[in-house]
PDB file of C-alpha atoms in Angstrom:
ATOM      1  CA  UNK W  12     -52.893  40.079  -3.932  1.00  0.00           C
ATOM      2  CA  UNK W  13     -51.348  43.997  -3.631  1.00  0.00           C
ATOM      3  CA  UNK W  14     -53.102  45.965  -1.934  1.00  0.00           C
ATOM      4  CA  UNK W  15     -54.104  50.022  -1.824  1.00  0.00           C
ATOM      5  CA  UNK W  16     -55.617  52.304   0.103  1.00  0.00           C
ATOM      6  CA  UNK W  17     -56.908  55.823  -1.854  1.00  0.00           C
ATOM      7  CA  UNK W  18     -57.717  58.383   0.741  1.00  0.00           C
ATOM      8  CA  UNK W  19     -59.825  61.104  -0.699  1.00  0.00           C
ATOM      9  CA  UNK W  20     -62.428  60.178  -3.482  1.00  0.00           C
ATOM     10  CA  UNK W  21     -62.741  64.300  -4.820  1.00  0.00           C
ATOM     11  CA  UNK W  22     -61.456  65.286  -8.419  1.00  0.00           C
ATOM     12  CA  UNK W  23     -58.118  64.527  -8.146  1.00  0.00           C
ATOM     13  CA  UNK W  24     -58.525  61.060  -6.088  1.00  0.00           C
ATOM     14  CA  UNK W  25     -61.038  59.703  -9.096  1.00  0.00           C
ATOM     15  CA  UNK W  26     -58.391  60.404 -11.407  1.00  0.00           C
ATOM     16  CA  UNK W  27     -56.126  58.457  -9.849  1.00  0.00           C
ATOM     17  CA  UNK W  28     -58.600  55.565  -9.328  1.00  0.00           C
ATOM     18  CA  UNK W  29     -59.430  56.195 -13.156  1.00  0.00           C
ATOM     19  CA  UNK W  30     -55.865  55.088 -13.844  1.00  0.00           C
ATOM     20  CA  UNK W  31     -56.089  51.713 -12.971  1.00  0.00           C
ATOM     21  CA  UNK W  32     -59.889  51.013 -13.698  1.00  0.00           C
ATOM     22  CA  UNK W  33     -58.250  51.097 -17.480  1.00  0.00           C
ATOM     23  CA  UNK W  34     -56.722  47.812 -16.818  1.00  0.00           C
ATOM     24  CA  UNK W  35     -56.443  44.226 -15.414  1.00  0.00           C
ATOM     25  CA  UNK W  36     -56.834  44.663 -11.695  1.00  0.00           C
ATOM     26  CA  UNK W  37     -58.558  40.979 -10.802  1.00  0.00           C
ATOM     27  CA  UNK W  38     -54.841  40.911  -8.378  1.00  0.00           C
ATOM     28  CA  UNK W  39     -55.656  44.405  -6.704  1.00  0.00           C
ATOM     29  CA  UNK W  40     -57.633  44.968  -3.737  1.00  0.00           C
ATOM     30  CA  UNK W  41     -58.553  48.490  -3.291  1.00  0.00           C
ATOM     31  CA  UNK W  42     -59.633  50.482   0.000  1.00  0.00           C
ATOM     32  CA  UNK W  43     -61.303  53.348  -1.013  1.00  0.00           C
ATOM     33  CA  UNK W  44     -61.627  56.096   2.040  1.00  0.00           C
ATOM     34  CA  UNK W  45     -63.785  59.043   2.192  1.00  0.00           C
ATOM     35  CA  UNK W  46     -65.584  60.806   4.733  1.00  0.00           C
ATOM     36  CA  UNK W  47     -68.143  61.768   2.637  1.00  0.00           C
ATOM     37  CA  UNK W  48     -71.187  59.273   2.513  1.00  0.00           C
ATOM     38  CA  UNK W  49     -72.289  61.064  -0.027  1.00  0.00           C
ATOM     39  CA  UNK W  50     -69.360  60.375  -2.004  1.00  0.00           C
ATOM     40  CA  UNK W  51     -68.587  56.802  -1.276  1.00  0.00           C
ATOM     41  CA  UNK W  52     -72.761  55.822  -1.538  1.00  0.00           C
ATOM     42  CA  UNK W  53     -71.799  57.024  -5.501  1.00  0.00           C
ATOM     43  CA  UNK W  54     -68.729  55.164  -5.815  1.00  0.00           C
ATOM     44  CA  UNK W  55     -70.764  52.213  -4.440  1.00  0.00           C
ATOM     45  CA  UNK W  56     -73.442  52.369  -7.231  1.00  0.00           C
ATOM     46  CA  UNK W  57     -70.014  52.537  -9.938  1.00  0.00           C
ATOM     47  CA  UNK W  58     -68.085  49.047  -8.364  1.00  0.00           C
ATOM     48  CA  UNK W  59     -70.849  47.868  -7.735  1.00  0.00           C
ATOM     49  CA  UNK W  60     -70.566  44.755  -5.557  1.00  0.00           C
ATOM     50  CA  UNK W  61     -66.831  43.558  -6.955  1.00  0.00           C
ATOM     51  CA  UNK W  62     -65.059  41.646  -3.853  1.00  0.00           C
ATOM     52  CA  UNK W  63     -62.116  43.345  -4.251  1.00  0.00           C
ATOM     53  CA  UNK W  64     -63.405  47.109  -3.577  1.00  0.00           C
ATOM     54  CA  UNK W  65     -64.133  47.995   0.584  1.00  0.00           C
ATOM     55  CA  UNK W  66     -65.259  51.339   0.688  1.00  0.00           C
ATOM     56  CA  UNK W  67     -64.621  53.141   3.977  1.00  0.00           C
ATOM     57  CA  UNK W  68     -65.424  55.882   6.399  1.00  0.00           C
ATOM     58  CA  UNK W  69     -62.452  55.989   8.462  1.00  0.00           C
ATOM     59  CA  UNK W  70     -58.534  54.987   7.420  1.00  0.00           C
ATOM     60  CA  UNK W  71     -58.419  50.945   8.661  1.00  0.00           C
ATOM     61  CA  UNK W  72     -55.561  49.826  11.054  1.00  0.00           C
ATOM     62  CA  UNK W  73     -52.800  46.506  10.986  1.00  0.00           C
ATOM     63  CA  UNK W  74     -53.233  46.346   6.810  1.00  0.00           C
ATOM     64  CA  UNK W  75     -49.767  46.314   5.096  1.00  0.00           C
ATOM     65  CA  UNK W  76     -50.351  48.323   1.888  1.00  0.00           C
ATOM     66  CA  UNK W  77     -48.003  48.047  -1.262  1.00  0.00           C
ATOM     67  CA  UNK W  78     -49.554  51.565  -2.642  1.00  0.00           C
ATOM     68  CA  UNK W  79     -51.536  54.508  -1.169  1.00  0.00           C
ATOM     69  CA  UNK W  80     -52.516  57.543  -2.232  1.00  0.00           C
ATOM     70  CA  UNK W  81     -53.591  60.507  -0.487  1.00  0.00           C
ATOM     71  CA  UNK W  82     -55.696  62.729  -1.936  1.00  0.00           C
ATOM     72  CA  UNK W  83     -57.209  64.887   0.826  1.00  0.00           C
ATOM     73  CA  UNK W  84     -56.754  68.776   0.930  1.00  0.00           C
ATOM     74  CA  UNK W  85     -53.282  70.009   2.195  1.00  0.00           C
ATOM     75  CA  UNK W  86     -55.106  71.422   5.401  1.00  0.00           C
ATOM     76  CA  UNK W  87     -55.957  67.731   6.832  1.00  0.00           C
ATOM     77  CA  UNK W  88     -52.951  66.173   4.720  1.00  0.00           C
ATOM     78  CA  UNK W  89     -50.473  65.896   7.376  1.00  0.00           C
ATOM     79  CA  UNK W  90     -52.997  64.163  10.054  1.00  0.00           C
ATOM     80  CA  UNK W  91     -54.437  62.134   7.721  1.00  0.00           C
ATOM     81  CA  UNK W  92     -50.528  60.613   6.666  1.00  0.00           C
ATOM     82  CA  UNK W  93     -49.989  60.299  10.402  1.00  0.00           C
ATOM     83  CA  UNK W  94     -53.022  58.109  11.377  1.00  0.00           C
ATOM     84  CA  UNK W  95     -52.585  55.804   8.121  1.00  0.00           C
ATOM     85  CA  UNK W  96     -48.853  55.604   8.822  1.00  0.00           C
ATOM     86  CA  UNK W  97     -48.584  54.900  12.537  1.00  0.00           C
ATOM     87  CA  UNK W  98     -51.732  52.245  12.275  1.00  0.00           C
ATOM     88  CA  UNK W  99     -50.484  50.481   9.194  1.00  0.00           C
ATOM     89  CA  UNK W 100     -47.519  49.252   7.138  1.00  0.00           C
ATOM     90  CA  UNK W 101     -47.199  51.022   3.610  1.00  0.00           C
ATOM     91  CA  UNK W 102     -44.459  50.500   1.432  1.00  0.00           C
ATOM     92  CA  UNK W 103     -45.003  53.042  -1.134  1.00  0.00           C
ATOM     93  CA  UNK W 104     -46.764  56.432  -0.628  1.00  0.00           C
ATOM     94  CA  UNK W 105     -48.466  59.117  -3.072  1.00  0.00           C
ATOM     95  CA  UNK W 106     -49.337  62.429  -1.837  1.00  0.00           C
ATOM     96  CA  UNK W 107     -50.657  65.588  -3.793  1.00  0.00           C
ATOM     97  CA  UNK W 108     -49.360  69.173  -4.094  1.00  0.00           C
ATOM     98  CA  UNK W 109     -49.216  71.459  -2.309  1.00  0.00           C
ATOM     99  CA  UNK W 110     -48.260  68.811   0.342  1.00  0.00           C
ATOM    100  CA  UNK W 111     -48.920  70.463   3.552  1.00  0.00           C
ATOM    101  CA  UNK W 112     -49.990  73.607   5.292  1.00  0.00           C
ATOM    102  CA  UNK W 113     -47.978  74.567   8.000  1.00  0.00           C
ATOM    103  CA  UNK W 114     -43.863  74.394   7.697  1.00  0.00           C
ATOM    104  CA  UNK W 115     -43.413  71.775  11.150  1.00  0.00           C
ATOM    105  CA  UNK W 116     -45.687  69.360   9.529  1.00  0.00           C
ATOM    106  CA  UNK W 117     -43.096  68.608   7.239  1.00  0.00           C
ATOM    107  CA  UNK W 118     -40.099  67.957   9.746  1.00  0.00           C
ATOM    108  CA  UNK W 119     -42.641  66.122  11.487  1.00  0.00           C
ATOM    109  CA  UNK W 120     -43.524  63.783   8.424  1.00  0.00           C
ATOM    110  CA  UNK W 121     -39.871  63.650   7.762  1.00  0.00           C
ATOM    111  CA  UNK W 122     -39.294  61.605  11.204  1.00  0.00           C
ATOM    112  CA  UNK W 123     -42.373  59.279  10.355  1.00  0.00           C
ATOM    113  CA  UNK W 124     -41.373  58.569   6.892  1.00  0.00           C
ATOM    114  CA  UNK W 125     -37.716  57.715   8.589  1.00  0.00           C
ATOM    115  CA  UNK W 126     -39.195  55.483  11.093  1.00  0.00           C
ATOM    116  CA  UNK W 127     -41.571  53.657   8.931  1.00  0.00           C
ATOM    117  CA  UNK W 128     -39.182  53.176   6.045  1.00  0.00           C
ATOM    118  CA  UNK W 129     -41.894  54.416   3.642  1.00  0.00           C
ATOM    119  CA  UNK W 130     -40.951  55.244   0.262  1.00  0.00           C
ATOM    120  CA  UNK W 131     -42.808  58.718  -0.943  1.00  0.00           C
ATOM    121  CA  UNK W 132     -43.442  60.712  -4.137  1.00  0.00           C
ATOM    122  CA  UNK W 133     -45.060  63.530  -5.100  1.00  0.00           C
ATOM    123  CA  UNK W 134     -47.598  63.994  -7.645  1.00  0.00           C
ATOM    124  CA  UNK W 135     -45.841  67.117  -9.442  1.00  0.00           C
ATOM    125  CA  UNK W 136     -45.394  66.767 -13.398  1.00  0.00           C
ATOM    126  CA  UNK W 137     -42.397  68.761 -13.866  1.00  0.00           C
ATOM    127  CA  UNK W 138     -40.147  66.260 -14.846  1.00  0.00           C
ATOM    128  CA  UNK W 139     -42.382  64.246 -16.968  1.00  0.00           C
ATOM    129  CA  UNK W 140     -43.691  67.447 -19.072  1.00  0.00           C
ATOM    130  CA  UNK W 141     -40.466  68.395 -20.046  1.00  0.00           C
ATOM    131  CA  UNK W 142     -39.184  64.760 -21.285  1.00  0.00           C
ATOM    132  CA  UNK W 143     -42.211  64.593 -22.954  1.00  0.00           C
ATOM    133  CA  UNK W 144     -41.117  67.669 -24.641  1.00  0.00           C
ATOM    134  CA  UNK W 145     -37.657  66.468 -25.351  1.00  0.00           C
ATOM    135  CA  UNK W 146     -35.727  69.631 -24.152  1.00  0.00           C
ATOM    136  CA  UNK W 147     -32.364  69.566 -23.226  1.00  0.00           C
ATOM    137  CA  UNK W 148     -31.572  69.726 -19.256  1.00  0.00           C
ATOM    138  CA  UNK W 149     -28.300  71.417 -19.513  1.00  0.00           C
ATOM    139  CA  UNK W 150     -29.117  75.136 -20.146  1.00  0.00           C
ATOM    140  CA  UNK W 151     -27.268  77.166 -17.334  1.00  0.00           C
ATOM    141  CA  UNK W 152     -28.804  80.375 -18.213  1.00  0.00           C
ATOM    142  CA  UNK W 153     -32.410  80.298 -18.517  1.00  0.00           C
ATOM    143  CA  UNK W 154     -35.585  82.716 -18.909  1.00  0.00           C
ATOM    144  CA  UNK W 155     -39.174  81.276 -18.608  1.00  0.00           C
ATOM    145  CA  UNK W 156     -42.063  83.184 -18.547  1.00  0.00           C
ATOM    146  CA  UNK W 157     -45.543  81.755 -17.733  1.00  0.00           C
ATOM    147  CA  UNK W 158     -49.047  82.681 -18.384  1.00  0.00           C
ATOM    148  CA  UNK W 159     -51.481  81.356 -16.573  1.00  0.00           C
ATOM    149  CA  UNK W 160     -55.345  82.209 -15.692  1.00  0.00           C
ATOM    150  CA  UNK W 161     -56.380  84.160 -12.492  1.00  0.00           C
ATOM    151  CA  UNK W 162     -56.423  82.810  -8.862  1.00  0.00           C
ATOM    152  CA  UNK W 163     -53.915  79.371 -10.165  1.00  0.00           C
ATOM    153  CA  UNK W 164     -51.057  81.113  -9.707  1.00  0.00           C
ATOM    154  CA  UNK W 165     -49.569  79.521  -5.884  1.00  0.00           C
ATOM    155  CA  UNK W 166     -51.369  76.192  -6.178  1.00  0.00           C
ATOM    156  CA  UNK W 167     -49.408  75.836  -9.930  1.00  0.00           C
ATOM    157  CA  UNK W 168     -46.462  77.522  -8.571  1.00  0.00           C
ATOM    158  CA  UNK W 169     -44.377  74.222  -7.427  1.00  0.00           C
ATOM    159  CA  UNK W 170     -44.941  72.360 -10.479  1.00  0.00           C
ATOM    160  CA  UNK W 171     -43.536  75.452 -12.332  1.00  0.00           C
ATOM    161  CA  UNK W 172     -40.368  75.714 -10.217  1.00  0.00           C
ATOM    162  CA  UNK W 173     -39.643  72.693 -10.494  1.00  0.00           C
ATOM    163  CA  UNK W 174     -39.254  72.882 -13.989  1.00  0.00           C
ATOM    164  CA  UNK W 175     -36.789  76.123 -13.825  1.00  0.00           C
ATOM    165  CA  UNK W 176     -34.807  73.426 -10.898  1.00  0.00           C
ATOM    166  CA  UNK W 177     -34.709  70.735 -14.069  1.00  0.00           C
ATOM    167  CA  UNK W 178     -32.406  73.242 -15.608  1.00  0.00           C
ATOM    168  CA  UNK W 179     -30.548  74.634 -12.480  1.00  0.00           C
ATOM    169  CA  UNK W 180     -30.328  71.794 -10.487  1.00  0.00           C
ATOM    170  CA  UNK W 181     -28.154  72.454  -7.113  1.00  0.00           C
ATOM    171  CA  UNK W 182     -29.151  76.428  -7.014  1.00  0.00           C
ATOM    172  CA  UNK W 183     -31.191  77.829  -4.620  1.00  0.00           C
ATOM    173  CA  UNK W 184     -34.133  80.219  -5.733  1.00  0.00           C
ATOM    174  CA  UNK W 185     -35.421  83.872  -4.507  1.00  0.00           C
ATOM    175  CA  UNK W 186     -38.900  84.073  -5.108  1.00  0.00           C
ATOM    176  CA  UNK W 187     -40.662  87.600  -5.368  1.00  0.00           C
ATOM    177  CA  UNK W 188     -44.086  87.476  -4.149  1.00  0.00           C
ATOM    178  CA  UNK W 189     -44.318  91.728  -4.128  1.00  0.00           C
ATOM    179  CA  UNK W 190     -46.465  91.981  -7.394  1.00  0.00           C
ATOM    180  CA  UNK W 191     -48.813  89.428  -6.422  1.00  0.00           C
ATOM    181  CA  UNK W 192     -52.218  90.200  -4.664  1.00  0.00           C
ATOM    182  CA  UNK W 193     -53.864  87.230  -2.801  1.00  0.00           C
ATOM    183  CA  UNK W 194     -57.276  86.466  -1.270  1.00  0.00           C
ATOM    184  CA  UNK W 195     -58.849  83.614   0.526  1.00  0.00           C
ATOM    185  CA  UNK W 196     -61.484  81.749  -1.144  1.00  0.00           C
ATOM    186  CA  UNK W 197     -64.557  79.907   0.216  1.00  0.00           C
ATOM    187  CA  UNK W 198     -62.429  76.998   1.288  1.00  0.00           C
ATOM    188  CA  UNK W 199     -59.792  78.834   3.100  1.00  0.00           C
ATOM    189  CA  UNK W 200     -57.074  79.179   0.472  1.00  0.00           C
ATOM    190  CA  UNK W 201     -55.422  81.873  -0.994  1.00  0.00           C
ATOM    191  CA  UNK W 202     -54.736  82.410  -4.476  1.00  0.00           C
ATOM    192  CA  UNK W 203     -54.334  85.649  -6.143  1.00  0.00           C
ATOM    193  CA  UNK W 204     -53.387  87.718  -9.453  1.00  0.00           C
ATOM    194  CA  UNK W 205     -50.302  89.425 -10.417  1.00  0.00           C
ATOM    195  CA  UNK W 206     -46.989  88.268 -10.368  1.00  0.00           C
ATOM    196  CA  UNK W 207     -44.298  85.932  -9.027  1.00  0.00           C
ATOM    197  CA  UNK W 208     -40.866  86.306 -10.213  1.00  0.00           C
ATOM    198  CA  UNK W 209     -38.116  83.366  -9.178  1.00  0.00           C
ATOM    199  CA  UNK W 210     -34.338  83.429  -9.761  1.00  0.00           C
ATOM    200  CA  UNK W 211     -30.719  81.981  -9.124  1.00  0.00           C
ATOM    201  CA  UNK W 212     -27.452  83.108  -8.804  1.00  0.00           C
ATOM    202  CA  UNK W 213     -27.009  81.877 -12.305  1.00  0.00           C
ATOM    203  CA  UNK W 214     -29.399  84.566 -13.369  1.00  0.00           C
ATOM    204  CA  UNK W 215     -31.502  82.272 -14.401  1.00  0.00           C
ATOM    205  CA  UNK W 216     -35.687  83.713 -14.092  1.00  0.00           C
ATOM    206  CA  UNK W 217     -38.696  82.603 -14.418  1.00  0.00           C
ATOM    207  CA  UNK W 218     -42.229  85.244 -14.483  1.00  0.00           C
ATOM    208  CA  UNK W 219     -44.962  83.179 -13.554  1.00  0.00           C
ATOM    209  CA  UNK W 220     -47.841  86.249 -14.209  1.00  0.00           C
ATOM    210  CA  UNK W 221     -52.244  85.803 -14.318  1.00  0.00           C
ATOM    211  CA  UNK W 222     -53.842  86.768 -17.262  1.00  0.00           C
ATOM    212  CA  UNK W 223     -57.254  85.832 -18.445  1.00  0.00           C
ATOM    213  CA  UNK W 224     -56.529  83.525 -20.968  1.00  0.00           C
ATOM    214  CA  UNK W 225     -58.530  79.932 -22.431  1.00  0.00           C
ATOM    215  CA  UNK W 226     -55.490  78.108 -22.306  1.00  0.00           C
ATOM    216  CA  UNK W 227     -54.740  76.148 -19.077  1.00  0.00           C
ATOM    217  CA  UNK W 228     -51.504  78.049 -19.313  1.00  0.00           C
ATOM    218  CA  UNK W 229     -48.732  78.739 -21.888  1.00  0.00           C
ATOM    219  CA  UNK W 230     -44.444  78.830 -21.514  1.00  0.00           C
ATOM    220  CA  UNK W 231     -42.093  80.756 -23.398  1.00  0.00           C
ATOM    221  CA  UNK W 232     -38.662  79.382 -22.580  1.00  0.00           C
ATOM    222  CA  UNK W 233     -35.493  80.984 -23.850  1.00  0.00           C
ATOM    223  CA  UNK W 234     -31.850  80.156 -23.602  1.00  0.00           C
ATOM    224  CA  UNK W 235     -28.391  80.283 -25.776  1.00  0.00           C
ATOM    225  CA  UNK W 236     -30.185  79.221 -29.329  1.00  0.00           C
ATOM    226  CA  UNK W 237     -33.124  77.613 -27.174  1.00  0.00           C
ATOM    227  CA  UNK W 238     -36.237  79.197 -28.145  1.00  0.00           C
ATOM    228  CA  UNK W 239     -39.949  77.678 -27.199  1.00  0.00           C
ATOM    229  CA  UNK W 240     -42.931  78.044 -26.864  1.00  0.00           C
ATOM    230  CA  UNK W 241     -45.454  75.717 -25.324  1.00  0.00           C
ATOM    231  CA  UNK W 242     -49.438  75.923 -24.964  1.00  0.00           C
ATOM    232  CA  UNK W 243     -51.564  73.540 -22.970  1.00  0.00           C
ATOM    233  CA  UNK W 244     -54.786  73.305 -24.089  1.00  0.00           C
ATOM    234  CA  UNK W 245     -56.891  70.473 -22.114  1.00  0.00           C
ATOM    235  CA  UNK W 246     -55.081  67.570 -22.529  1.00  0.00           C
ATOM    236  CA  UNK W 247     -52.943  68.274 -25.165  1.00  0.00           C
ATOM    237  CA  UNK W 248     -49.385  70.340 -25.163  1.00  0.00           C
ATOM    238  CA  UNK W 249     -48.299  72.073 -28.404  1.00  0.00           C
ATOM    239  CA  UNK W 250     -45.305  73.192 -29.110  1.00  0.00           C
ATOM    240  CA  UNK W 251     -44.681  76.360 -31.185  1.00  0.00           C
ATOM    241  CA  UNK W 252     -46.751  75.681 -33.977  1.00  0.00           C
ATOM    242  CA  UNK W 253     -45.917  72.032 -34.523  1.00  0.00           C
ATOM    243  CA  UNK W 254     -49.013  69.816 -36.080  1.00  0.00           C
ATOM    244  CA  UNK W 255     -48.187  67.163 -33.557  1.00  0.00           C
ATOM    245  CA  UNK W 256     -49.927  67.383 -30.006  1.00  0.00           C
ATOM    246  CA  UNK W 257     -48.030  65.421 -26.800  1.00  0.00           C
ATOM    247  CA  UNK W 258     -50.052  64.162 -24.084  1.00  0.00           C
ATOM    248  CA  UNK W 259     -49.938  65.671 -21.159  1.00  0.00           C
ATOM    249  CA  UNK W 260     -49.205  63.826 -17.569  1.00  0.00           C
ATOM    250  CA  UNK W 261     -52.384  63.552 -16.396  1.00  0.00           C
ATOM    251  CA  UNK W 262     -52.609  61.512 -13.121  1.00  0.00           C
ATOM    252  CA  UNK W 263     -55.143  59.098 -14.906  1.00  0.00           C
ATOM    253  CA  UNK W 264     -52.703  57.672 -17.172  1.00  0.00           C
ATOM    254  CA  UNK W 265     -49.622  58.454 -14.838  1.00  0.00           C
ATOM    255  CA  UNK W 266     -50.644  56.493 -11.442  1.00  0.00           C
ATOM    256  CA  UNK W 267     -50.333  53.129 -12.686  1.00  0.00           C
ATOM    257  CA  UNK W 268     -47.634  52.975 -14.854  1.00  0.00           C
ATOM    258  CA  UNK W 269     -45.855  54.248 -11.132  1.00  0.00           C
ATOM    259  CA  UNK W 270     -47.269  51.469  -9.164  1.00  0.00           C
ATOM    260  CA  UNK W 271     -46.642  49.439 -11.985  1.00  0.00           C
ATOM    261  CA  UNK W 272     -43.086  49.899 -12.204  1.00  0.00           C
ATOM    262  CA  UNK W 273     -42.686  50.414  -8.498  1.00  0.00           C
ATOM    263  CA  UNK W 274     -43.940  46.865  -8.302  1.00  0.00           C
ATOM    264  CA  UNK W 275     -41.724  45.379 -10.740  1.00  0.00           C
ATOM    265  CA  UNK W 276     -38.502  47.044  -9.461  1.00  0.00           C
ATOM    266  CA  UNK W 277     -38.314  49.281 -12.953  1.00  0.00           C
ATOM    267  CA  UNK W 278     -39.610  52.578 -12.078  1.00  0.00           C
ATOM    268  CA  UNK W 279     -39.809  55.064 -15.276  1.00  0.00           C
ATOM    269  CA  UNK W 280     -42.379  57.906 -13.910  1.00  0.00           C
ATOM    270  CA  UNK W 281     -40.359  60.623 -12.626  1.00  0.00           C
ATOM    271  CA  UNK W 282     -42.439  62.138 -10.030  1.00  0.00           C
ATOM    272  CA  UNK W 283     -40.077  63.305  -7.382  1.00  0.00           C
ATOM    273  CA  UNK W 284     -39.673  61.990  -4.169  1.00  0.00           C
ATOM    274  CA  UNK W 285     -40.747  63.638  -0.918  1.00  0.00           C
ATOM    275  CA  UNK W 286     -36.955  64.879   0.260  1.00  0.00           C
ATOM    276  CA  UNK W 287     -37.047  66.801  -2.845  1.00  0.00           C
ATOM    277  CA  UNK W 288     -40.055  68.296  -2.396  1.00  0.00           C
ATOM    278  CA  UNK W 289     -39.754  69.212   1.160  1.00  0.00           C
ATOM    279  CA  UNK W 290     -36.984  72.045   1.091  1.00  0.00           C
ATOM    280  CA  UNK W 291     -38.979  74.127  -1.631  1.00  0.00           C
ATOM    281  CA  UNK W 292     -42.460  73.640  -0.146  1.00  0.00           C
ATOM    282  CA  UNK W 293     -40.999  75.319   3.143  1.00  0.00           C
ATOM    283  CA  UNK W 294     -39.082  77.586   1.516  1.00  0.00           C
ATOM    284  CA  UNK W 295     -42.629  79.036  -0.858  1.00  0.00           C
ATOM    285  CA  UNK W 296     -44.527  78.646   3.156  1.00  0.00           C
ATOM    286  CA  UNK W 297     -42.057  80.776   4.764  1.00  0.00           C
ATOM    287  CA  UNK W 298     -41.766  83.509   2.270  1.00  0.00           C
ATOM    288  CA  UNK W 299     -45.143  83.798   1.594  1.00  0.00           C
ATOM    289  CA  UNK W 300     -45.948  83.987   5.183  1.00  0.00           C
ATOM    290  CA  UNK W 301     -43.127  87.046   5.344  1.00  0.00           C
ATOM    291  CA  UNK W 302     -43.806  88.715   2.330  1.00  0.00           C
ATOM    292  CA  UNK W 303     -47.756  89.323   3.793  1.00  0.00           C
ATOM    293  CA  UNK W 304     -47.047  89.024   7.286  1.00  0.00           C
ATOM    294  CA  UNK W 305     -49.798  85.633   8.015  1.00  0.00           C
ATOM    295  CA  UNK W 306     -50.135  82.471   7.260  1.00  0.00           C
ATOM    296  CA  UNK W 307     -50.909  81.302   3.995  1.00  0.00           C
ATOM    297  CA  UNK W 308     -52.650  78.141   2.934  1.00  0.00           C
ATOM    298  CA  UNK W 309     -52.066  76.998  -0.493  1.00  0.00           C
ATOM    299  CA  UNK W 310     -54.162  74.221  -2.337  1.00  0.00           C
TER     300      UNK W 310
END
């Protein structure tokens, strides 16, 4: 029977769960952690009393785990990885953006990850929106510019980079935070409206600005005879004004059909993996802490 741990039973961590309550599971045996009683005493009444659900307080210790997903706030993130790491054997590990607070809790994960020989992704869409789209990856000269409602701006901001690295893949980025204003919100993150502008020495930009819009955001992308424009509406992604709707990556469908393949040794989710993630994470830590001279906490 494969096992996995979900830590963090909030929005994001039920969609996760979500993904494999869709399907056969009878061989899983899930550990479900959350601090909150509240939380798990609701969960309880929903799995009732199957055998294989334990629902948890605390992160358990000497379990080998094929899967687990962590899907705590960044603040806690890195402590949280640390105590289920060091107590337990886990072969494959998903954690959220943005993946952690401070820039040393990263080259501290790094040496745990190395010394535990745990494989790690990240739940960023990037790659999967745009081969859902079907655009081309070769475009060397690229301009992007992204509308997106107020105070979303820096916890969206890695999935949106990542998409302008899909097309510039071994360049490093400048990123402009001087037209963006920021404030911390009840739960000690900052977010803001404005402006972020990022670019390469290919000239290659992307505008990433707030507006008060309905859509969850929309993307012009332009390039030698490449012109679109996408729209995310819920769910759904439109393109131009095509009839046809795509799906979007939503971790509820995406989830499984990772552990699925990451069980069977055929893998076809491209979330990236952790080393990939880690040199842009510090690099959007370190100039937002320059650019307004504190540190800045990003959800």
């Amino acid at each position: 029977m494969k096992k996995i741990i979900l830590i963090g039973l909030g929005r994001m961590g039920l969609a996760h769960l979500k993904s494999f309550l869709s399907r056969p599971i009878s061989n899983l045996k899930f550990y479900l952690v959350d601090s909150d009683l509240k939380k798990l005493k609701i969960l309880r009444k929903f799995v009732g009393k199957k055998s294989n659900f334990k629902l948890l307080k605390d992160i358990p210790k000497n379990e080998i785990f094929d899967f687990a997903i962590i899907s705590t706030l960044p603040k806690p993130r890195y402590n949280i990885s640390k105590k289920l790491l060091e107590n337990n054997i886990v072969k494959y590990l998903l954690l959220e953006k943005f993946v952690f607070s401070k820039i040393p809790e990263y080259e501290k994960f790094n040496r745990i990850i190395k010394k535990k020989n745990t494989k790690v992704f990240v739940n960023i869409w990037s790659k999967i929106f745009i081969e859902r789209l079907r655009f081309t990856s070769n475009l060397k000269r690229v301009f992007i510019e992204v509308i997106i409602p107020k105070k979303s701006i820096l916890t969206n901001l890695i999935h949106f980079i990542f998409i302008l690295k899909l097309f510039n893949r071994k360049k490093n980025f400048k990123i402009d935070f001087s037209s963006l204003n920021i404030k911390k919100n009840k739960f000690g993150y900052h977010d803001g409206v404005g402006a972020i502008k990022v670019t390469n020495k290919l000239k290659s930009t992307m505008i990433i600005k707030t507006q008060k819009i309905r859509n969850s955001f929309q993307i012009k992308m332009s390039a030698y005879k490449f012109k679109k424009t996408i729209i995310l509406n819920g769910k759904k992604i439109k393109i131009n004004k095509h009839k046809k709707n795509i799906n979007f990556p939503l971790a509820s469908e995406v989830t499984y059909k990772l552990f699925k393949g990451l069980m069977n040794k055929n893998n076809k989710i491209n979330l990236p993996v952790y080393k990939d993630v880690d040199k842009i994470s510090k690099q959007i830590l370190f100039d937002l802490n320059k650019s307004f001279k504190k540190q800045i906490y990003v959800r």
